[in-house]
Structures are given as structure tokens and as C-alpha cells.
mmCIF file of C-alpha atoms in Angstrom:
data_model
loop_
_atom_site.group_PDB
_atom_site.id
_atom_site.type_symbol
_atom_site.label_atom_id
_atom_site.label_comp_id
_atom_site.label_asym_id
_atom_site.label_seq_id
_atom_site.Cartn_x
_atom_site.Cartn_y
_atom_site.Cartn_z
ATOM 1 C CA MET A 1 -31.487 2.650 18.316
ATOM 2 C CA LYS A 2 -29.580 5.261 16.308
ATOM 3 C CA GLU A 3 -29.943 4.842 12.510
ATOM 4 C CA ASN A 4 -26.698 4.350 10.552
ATOM 5 C CA LYS A 5 -27.072 7.091 8.020
ATOM 6 C CA ARG A 6 -23.829 6.254 6.293
ATOM 7 C CA LYS A 7 -24.800 2.614 5.799
ATOM 8 C CA ILE A 8 -21.230 1.509 5.260
ATOM 9 C CA LYS A 9 -21.137 -1.885 3.594
ATOM 10 C CA ASN A 10 -17.612 -1.959 2.137
ATOM 11 C CA LEU A 11 -14.162 -1.415 3.637
ATOM 12 C CA LEU A 12 -11.387 -0.560 1.218
ATOM 13 C CA ILE A 13 -8.057 -0.960 3.144
ATOM 14 C CA ASP A 14 -4.449 -0.034 2.416
ATOM 15 C CA LEU A 15 -1.666 -2.497 3.381
ATOM 16 C CA GLY A 16 1.657 -0.737 4.192
ATOM 17 C CA GLY A 17 1.491 1.418 7.342
ATOM 18 C CA VAL A 18 -2.112 0.287 8.034
ATOM 19 C CA LEU A 19 -1.910 -3.482 8.362
ATOM 20 C CA TYR A 20 1.758 -4.081 7.711
ATOM 21 C CA ALA A 21 4.694 -2.228 9.472
ATOM 22 C CA ILE A 22 7.070 -0.344 7.148
ATOM 23 C CA ASP A 23 9.817 2.182 7.492
ATOM 24 C CA TYR A 24 10.544 4.244 4.317
ATOM 25 C CA ALA A 25 13.692 5.749 5.802
ATOM 26 C CA LEU A 26 15.463 2.413 5.712
ATOM 27 C CA ILE A 27 15.344 2.354 1.935
ATOM 28 C CA GLU A 28 17.250 5.714 1.783
ATOM 29 C CA SER A 29 19.834 4.772 4.391
ATOM 30 C CA GLY A 30 20.263 1.230 2.997
ATOM 31 C CA MET A 31 20.787 2.474 -0.578
ATOM 32 C CA GLN A 32 23.484 4.847 0.645
ATOM 33 C CA GLY A 33 25.370 1.717 1.861
ATOM 34 C CA ILE A 34 25.464 0.187 -1.553
ATOM 35 C CA GLN A 35 26.131 3.365 -3.630
ATOM 36 C CA SER A 36 29.396 4.375 -5.082
ATOM 37 C CA GLN A 37 31.473 6.746 -2.827
ATOM 38 C CA SER A 38 31.536 9.237 -5.715
ATOM 39 C CA ARG A 39 27.770 9.154 -6.260
ATOM 40 C CA THR A 40 26.140 12.381 -7.451
ATOM 41 C CA SER A 41 22.568 11.658 -6.312
ATOM 42 C CA SER A 42 20.717 9.924 -3.466
ATOM 43 C CA VAL A 43 17.645 7.866 -3.332
ATOM 44 C CA LYS A 44 14.568 9.685 -2.074
ATOM 45 C CA TYR A 45 11.700 7.451 -1.039
ATOM 46 C CA SER A 46 8.887 8.360 1.324
ATOM 47 C CA LYS A 47 5.194 8.109 1.863
ATOM 48 C CA SER A 48 4.571 11.315 -0.039
ATOM 49 C CA PHE A 49 7.399 11.346 -2.590
ATOM 50 C CA GLN A 50 9.159 8.796 -4.763
ATOM 51 C CA ASP A 51 11.119 8.798 -8.017
ATOM 52 C CA GLU A 52 9.117 8.083 -11.166
ATOM 53 C CA LEU A 53 11.173 4.955 -11.638
ATOM 54 C CA PHE A 54 9.655 3.572 -8.372
ATOM 55 C CA SER A 55 6.162 4.547 -9.643
ATOM 56 C CA GLN A 56 6.774 2.665 -12.916
ATOM 57 C CA PHE A 57 7.824 -0.407 -10.946
ATOM 58 C CA GLU A 58 4.762 -0.212 -8.681
ATOM 59 C CA ARG A 59 2.539 0.048 -11.757
ATOM 60 C CA GLY A 60 4.170 -3.149 -13.166
ATOM 61 C CA GLU A 61 5.430 -1.297 -16.198
ATOM 62 C CA ILE A 62 8.961 -2.691 -15.715
ATOM 63 C CA SER A 63 10.257 -5.990 -14.420
ATOM 64 C CA ALA A 64 12.365 -6.545 -11.360
ATOM 65 C CA GLU A 65 15.404 -7.075 -13.544
ATOM 66 C CA VAL A 66 14.913 -3.818 -15.473
ATOM 67 C CA PHE A 67 14.123 -1.939 -12.242
ATOM 68 C CA TYR A 68 17.445 -3.145 -10.713
ATOM 69 C CA ALA A 69 19.388 -2.297 -13.875
ATOM 70 C CA GLU A 70 17.887 1.189 -14.015
ATOM 71 C CA MET A 71 18.504 1.840 -10.356
ATOM 72 C CA LYS A 72 22.137 0.633 -10.660
ATOM 73 C CA VAL A 73 22.863 3.156 -13.346
ATOM 74 C CA LYS A 74 20.740 6.125 -12.069
ATOM 75 C CA PHE A 75 22.011 5.883 -8.441
ATOM 76 C CA GLU A 76 25.453 4.418 -9.074
ATOM 77 C CA LEU A 77 24.860 1.229 -7.081
ATOM 78 C CA GLU A 78 27.633 -1.262 -6.420
ATOM 79 C CA ALA A 79 25.638 -4.336 -5.587
ATOM 80 C CA SER A 80 24.275 -7.477 -7.123
ATOM 81 C CA GLN A 81 20.576 -7.833 -7.791
ATOM 82 C CA GLU A 82 20.282 -10.121 -4.739
ATOM 83 C CA GLU A 83 21.977 -7.577 -2.447
ATOM 84 C CA PHE A 84 19.906 -4.742 -3.957
ATOM 85 C CA GLU A 85 16.655 -6.682 -3.268
ATOM 86 C CA ARG A 86 17.689 -7.324 0.316
ATOM 87 C CA VAL A 87 18.101 -3.602 0.872
ATOM 88 C CA TRP A 88 14.897 -2.951 -1.039
ATOM 89 C CA ASN A 89 12.954 -5.307 1.285
ATOM 90 C CA SER A 90 14.582 -3.923 4.441
ATOM 91 C CA MET A 91 11.668 -1.540 4.955
ATOM 92 C CA LEU A 92 9.271 -4.353 5.489
ATOM 93 C CA PHE A 93 8.839 -5.369 9.118
ATOM 94 C CA GLY A 94 5.794 -7.676 9.208
ATOM 95 C CA LEU A 95 2.098 -7.639 10.073
ATOM 96 C CA ILE A 96 1.227 -5.170 12.880
ATOM 97 C CA PRO A 97 0.073 -7.134 15.980
ATOM 98 C CA GLY A 98 -3.647 -7.507 16.183
ATOM 99 C CA ARG A 99 -4.416 -6.654 12.583
ATOM 100 C CA LEU A 100 -5.151 -10.190 11.520
ATOM 101 C CA GLU A 101 -7.710 -10.480 14.325
ATOM 102 C CA LEU A 102 -9.159 -7.092 13.440
ATOM 103 C CA ILE A 103 -9.760 -8.181 9.817
ATOM 104 C CA GLN A 104 -11.214 -11.460 10.910
ATOM 105 C CA ALA A 105 -13.767 -9.492 13.059
ATOM 106 C CA LEU A 106 -14.631 -6.992 10.273
ATOM 107 C CA LYS A 107 -15.191 -9.782 7.779
ATOM 108 C CA THR A 108 -18.291 -10.902 9.654
ATOM 109 C CA ARG A 109 -19.967 -7.451 8.935
ATOM 110 C CA TYR A 110 -18.451 -5.928 5.868
ATOM 111 C CA ARG A 111 -17.188 -6.647 2.392
ATOM 112 C CA LEU A 112 -13.429 -6.162 2.504
ATOM 113 C CA PHE A 113 -11.111 -5.077 -0.279
ATOM 114 C CA LEU A 114 -7.341 -4.542 -0.092
ATOM 115 C CA LEU A 115 -5.878 -1.725 -2.188
ATOM 116 C CA SER A 116 -2.107 -1.431 -2.109
ATOM 117 C CA ASN A 117 0.583 0.291 -4.011
ATOM 118 C CA THR A 118 3.295 -2.371 -4.157
ATOM 119 C CA ASN A 119 5.786 -4.102 -6.518
ATOM 120 C CA ILE A 120 6.519 -7.615 -7.402
ATOM 121 C CA VAL A 121 9.650 -7.804 -5.180
ATOM 122 C CA HIS A 122 7.903 -6.540 -2.076
ATOM 123 C CA TYR A 123 4.890 -8.774 -2.916
ATOM 124 C CA ASN A 124 6.833 -11.955 -3.106
ATOM 125 C CA TYR A 125 8.688 -11.029 0.096
ATOM 126 C CA LEU A 126 5.569 -10.518 2.206
ATOM 127 C CA LEU A 127 3.322 -13.030 0.655
ATOM 128 C CA PRO A 128 4.211 -16.034 2.916
ATOM 129 C CA GLU A 129 3.451 -14.069 6.007
ATOM 130 C CA CYS A 130 0.352 -12.410 4.581
ATOM 131 C CA GLN A 131 -1.430 -15.272 2.794
ATOM 132 C CA GLU A 132 -3.838 -15.764 5.723
ATOM 133 C CA ILE A 133 -4.883 -12.174 5.976
ATOM 134 C CA PHE A 134 -5.060 -11.686 2.216
ATOM 135 C CA GLY A 135 -7.485 -14.687 2.218
ATOM 136 C CA LEU A 136 -9.912 -12.811 4.384
ATOM 137 C CA PHE A 137 -10.537 -10.109 1.804
ATOM 138 C CA ASP A 138 -13.200 -10.418 -0.930
ATOM 139 C CA GLN A 139 -10.551 -9.225 -3.342
ATOM 140 C CA CYS A 140 -6.976 -7.941 -3.086
ATOM 141 C CA TYR A 141 -5.827 -5.217 -5.494
ATOM 142 C CA PHE A 142 -2.147 -4.582 -6.002
ATOM 143 C CA SER A 143 -0.916 -1.774 -8.174
ATOM 144 C CA PHE A 144 1.722 -3.759 -10.009
ATOM 145 C CA GLN A 145 -1.040 -6.150 -11.231
ATOM 146 C CA MET A 146 -3.440 -3.364 -12.153
ATOM 147 C CA GLY A 147 -1.088 -1.076 -14.144
ATOM 148 C CA LYS A 148 -2.301 1.845 -11.905
ATOM 149 C CA ARG A 149 -1.345 3.140 -8.534
ATOM 150 C CA LYS A 150 -2.862 5.366 -5.949
ATOM 151 C CA PRO A 151 -3.575 8.314 -5.886
ATOM 152 C CA SER A 152 -4.951 8.023 -9.439
ATOM 153 C CA VAL A 153 -8.754 8.315 -9.791
ATOM 154 C CA GLU A 154 -8.721 5.350 -12.224
ATOM 155 C CA ILE A 155 -7.505 2.801 -9.636
ATOM 156 C CA PHE A 156 -10.457 3.550 -7.276
ATOM 157 C CA GLN A 157 -12.838 3.605 -10.178
ATOM 158 C CA GLN A 158 -11.704 0.186 -11.264
ATOM 159 C CA VAL A 159 -12.332 -1.310 -7.823
ATOM 160 C CA MET A 160 -15.743 0.262 -7.535
ATOM 161 C CA VAL A 161 -16.890 -0.810 -11.029
ATOM 162 C CA GLU A 162 -15.516 -4.415 -10.789
ATOM 163 C CA GLN A 163 -17.085 -4.906 -7.318
ATOM 164 C CA GLY A 164 -20.246 -2.965 -7.931
ATOM 165 C CA ILE A 165 -19.764 -0.847 -4.800
ATOM 166 C CA LEU A 166 -20.988 2.632 -4.202
ATOM 167 C CA PRO A 167 -18.713 5.398 -2.795
ATOM 168 C CA GLU A 168 -21.302 6.447 -0.284
ATOM 169 C CA GLU A 169 -21.360 2.926 1.107
ATOM 170 C CA THR A 170 -17.582 2.552 1.315
ATOM 171 C CA LEU A 171 -14.934 3.552 3.905
ATOM 172 C CA PHE A 172 -11.312 3.826 2.730
ATOM 173 C CA ILE A 173 -8.663 3.334 5.386
ATOM 174 C CA GLU A 174 -5.282 4.724 4.372
ATOM 175 C CA ASP A 175 -2.212 6.423 5.840
ATOM 176 C CA SER A 176 -1.188 8.648 2.831
ATOM 177 C CA PRO A 177 -2.953 12.029 2.703
ATOM 178 C CA GLN A 178 -2.764 12.327 -1.090
ATOM 179 C CA HIS A 179 -4.649 9.024 -1.449
ATOM 180 C CA ILE A 180 -7.285 10.124 1.044
ATOM 181 C CA ASP A 181 -7.750 13.293 -1.014
ATOM 182 C CA THR A 182 -8.596 11.318 -4.150
ATOM 183 C CA ALA A 183 -11.080 9.054 -2.265
ATOM 184 C CA ASN A 184 -12.757 12.036 -0.751
ATOM 185 C CA GLY A 185 -13.065 13.670 -4.219
ATOM 186 C CA LEU A 186 -14.938 10.578 -5.363
ATOM 187 C CA GLY A 187 -17.365 10.721 -2.441
ATOM 188 C CA ILE A 188 -15.860 7.757 -0.623
ATOM 189 C CA HIS A 189 -15.739 7.986 3.162
ATOM 190 C CA THR A 190 -12.261 7.959 4.608
ATOM 191 C CA LEU A 191 -10.313 7.240 7.783
ATOM 192 C CA PHE A 192 -6.907 8.724 7.775
ATOM 193 C CA ALA A 193 -4.836 6.072 9.572
ATOM 194 C CA SER A 194 -2.137 8.553 10.700
ATOM 195 C CA ASP A 195 -1.060 6.453 13.654
ATOM 196 C CA SER A 196 -1.134 2.875 14.846
ATOM 197 C CA ASN A 197 -4.233 3.513 16.981
ATOM 198 C CA TRP A 198 -6.559 3.958 14.004
ATOM 199 C CA PRO A 199 -8.566 0.837 14.869
ATOM 200 C CA GLU A 200 -9.925 2.743 17.893
ATOM 201 C CA GLN A 201 -11.423 5.298 15.582
ATOM 202 C CA LEU A 202 -13.363 2.716 13.551
ATOM 203 C CA THR A 203 -16.429 2.663 15.837
ATOM 204 C CA PHE A 204 -16.991 6.391 15.133
ATOM 205 C CA HIS A 205 -16.622 5.932 11.414
ATOM 206 C CA LEU A 206 -18.796 3.004 11.191
ATOM 207 C CA SER A 207 -21.573 4.250 13.542
#
């Protein structure tokens, strides 16, 4: 029997795009629909780029009310906070089929940790659907609760220190290249979940 030289004991897993289906483009198109016709700027929001205001919100530095007020002024929005949040949540589609069962199976062999960049509005929206899968993780880490967001080194370090896990015994599963780069720099094994078929690659990474 082949020896597992990696000895992976821990899986650190992203949420959006890995376990939960999202479409960043719907934020940009949706915001256009509630902006003033005379607007001078457009909302840019993607996997690799977002306005610093979004990052502040994901780090929990500003409330949902302040975020809405700042967005309304900066991007000339003509919408109530309720309408704004409807558009803001439009990028969230639901758990990807088969992911719950996958996490259930992995839980029998590994320690599982969720590490997600998210904000309070998105969290509240997806929580009812995700309570069961969240409950399978040893710990769920959300950026807005931590005051940090990926790809900062500090957010990874906090998880490793709090959980007493070693980078060489940990596999990070993520769909954003800049987050993968930080993990690699810390000596964490990585699986770039660039498409929906990433579970098929797990056997190689865990063998």
C-alpha cells in the first residue's frame, strides 16, 4: 500500500464558487438597473477585483446600513435599502448539487474548516439553506466576523493558530487564484477549484 507522504488531516474549504453557486456578473448588471440614468461610474465586482468599500463590508468594518448609504452616494443608486439588498443577493444561487453529500463523506476522514469572504447581508440570506452543511464543519470562519478577508496572510494564520493545524497537513480548496497564492506561500497544499468538477481531483490531492 502506497504511503501517504502528505498526510493530509485538515481540509480548509471556500464557500462561494466551491460549495455554493454564485454569479458575480449579476451584481454589476443588477446595480445598473437601480442607478441614476446620469450616473458617472459603474459597479465593478468580480472574483479578482472589487471596490475597497466592498472589502470593508466583507471585513465587517461597516454595517449593512452604512454600506447601503455609501453605495447609494458613490454609485448614484435610486433604490431603497430593501431593493438594494435584493439586487445584492441576486448573485447567490444556492448549494451546488452533491456538495452536501461530499462534505458528509469527507467529515468521516478529515477535520473540516470553512473559510469564506462574505458579508452580513449575504450570510443572513444563505444561512437558512446552509445550516446543515455549516454544521458539518469543525469551525466556520467568515471574514465579516473575523475583521480580515482573504487573501491576507493573517486570516490563514488565525485559523491555523486557533485550530492548532499545520500547513503541511492541510489542503485548501479555493476558486480564486490570489487566495491560492497566499496559501501556497504559507506552505499549505492547495486545490484550485477552477471548475465545478473539482471533487473529481480530490483523490489525487489526498492520495
